[in-house]
């Protein structure tokens, strides 16, 4: 059951003796293994037909021909002598789960959920049947000849076949008509659980009933006996149900059910081969049928025969071994740790119940026992981390909560903005852009903050935005806003340039005035006795000249700057059509 799914069928009418021992095994990877049961070794491997799990393998009456169906929706016809694909065609829109070859070998039944009857020569669909709600697990013909023998037999018309599906407690019987009108089942057999194994005796004569043995998942075997003679509205119940149980006379007083794994009719059609017990070590027993009783329970002492015990149920839940020194960290709040208590026995648990006289612990004491370190929980600055910023932002956008959005969008840290935009989910990008546009429209002074967010969104999510087909209408408002703001940029930059020149000139003139004052004070003076008087008079003359020249230069420069100021003011008043709002903002 755990390995590759295996479906094994021998052909019914085998002509060549050497072919009798070959078993075809479909694997989970899509290859088919041909195994020789006589030699006990792998004879050959069929590859290249399927690329997914094989669901069913069927031998054709012509021995070197094999049919397989797979999860890849295809049916493959193999030549087993050359190990090559003879033909491959699409069997269904979903996976094909079951196959069955007609008694004359000219037709093939295939089923996924719907059932199709194929003509093997042309590989075309001959009939459609509605099928089951779930995947069909078994298909088999129940008759070899038609019940109405008046018409000439074409090999397929008038035959009945049976189908069973997973999770379906009804086995359906279908009738192949000469016309294509009727697609529904003519009758059905009801069982107690999903059928896992079906065997039947084929009806060869008109009055001979079809015997059906159905093993269910619950381990019961249901036997049906019915003459197929047209439509039957009500589902047919079983003539006999067989169960197997242990005697229950030794240690266990209660008998335990033993699951039946499979059942098959013997050649005499009267006795059954039962396979029961454990799948690894099954017991096969021949039982003669007594169908007068509706329910048969066979007592078998399976424990003496079986060495394996199947009572212990495996559980995936493991109890960890806990050491007293170990500190367990509970997910949730960082720094939250709880003291580990070793599991107590049932007697101690009863003691924990509070007696009437005792006082109950207060909530404060209980919280204290939880040992939550508050200082570790609080983040520095009281602001949430980037992860929670992204979560807050998404929450704010979904709930349209202005308070949350203000708290997130008013951050000035470039790093926080970048990380938040990077960690937010893709679906929140467009709502965020709409929110930023709305804020730019409503409050132009928030532009400096919103532009940072816009920059991060466009740099980090450019690839996503470029995939949107309706991007231009989505961002139309934002484009208009940007254009209207950029229009005034040229004039503002001119004004900025002129003001900058003025400011630099004023600063330069101040610097020039400052320089001589600094240089006038000598740091070191050498005095000579002979030329002291002459030098003193010369210095005074030079100083006077310098001061006069500087005075004249300053006057000229002030006049120039006054003129420039006037021209700039005229230009501003005359040329620029700036709004006072934008002017003040840019200044």
Coordinates of N, CA and C in Angstrom, one line a residue, residues 22 73-74 83 116 166 207 218 250 294 337 354 426 446 452 496 498 577:
X22 N 4.0 -14.0 -16.8 CA 4.4 -12.6 -16.7 C 3.4 -11.8 -16.0
X73 N -3.7 11.5 -18.0 CA -4.9 11.6 -18.9 C -4.8 10.7 -20.2
X74 N -3.7 10.0 -20.3 CA -3.5 9.2 -21.6 C -3.7 7.7 -21.3
X83 N 8.8 -3.9 -26.4 CA 8.9 -3.0 -25.2 C 8.7 -1.5 -25.7
X116 N -16.0 5.7 -20.8 CA -16.0 5.8 -22.3 C -15.7 4.4 -22.8
X166 N -14.4 5.1 -5.9 CA -13.9 5.3 -4.5 C -14.9 6.2 -3.8
X207 N -30.3 -17.5 -18.8 CA -31.0 -17.6 -17.5 C -30.0 -17.7 -16.4
X218 N -14.6 -1.8 5.3 CA -14.9 -2.2 6.7 C -14.6 -3.7 7.0
X250 N -10.1 -16.8 25.2 CA -8.9 -16.9 26.0 C -8.8 -15.7 27.0
X294 N -28.7 -15.1 5.5 CA -28.4 -13.8 5.0 C -27.1 -13.2 5.7
X337 N 8.4 33.5 29.6 CA 8.8 32.1 29.9 C 8.0 31.6 31.0
X354 N -9.9 23.2 44.8 CA -9.9 24.0 46.0 C -10.9 23.6 47.0
X426 N 1.9 42.6 -1.6 CA 1.7 43.2 -3.0 C 0.3 43.8 -3.1
X446 N 2.2 68.4 3.2 CA 2.7 67.0 3.6 C 3.5 66.4 2.5
X452 N 8.7 60.8 0.0 CA 9.6 59.7 0.5 C 8.9 58.3 0.3
X496 N 15.4 81.3 -7.6 CA 16.3 80.8 -6.6 C 17.7 81.1 -7.0
X498 N 18.8 83.6 -8.9 CA 19.1 85.0 -8.7 C 19.3 85.4 -7.3
X577 N 3.9 84.3 -12.3 CA 2.5 84.2 -11.9 C 2.4 83.2 -10.8

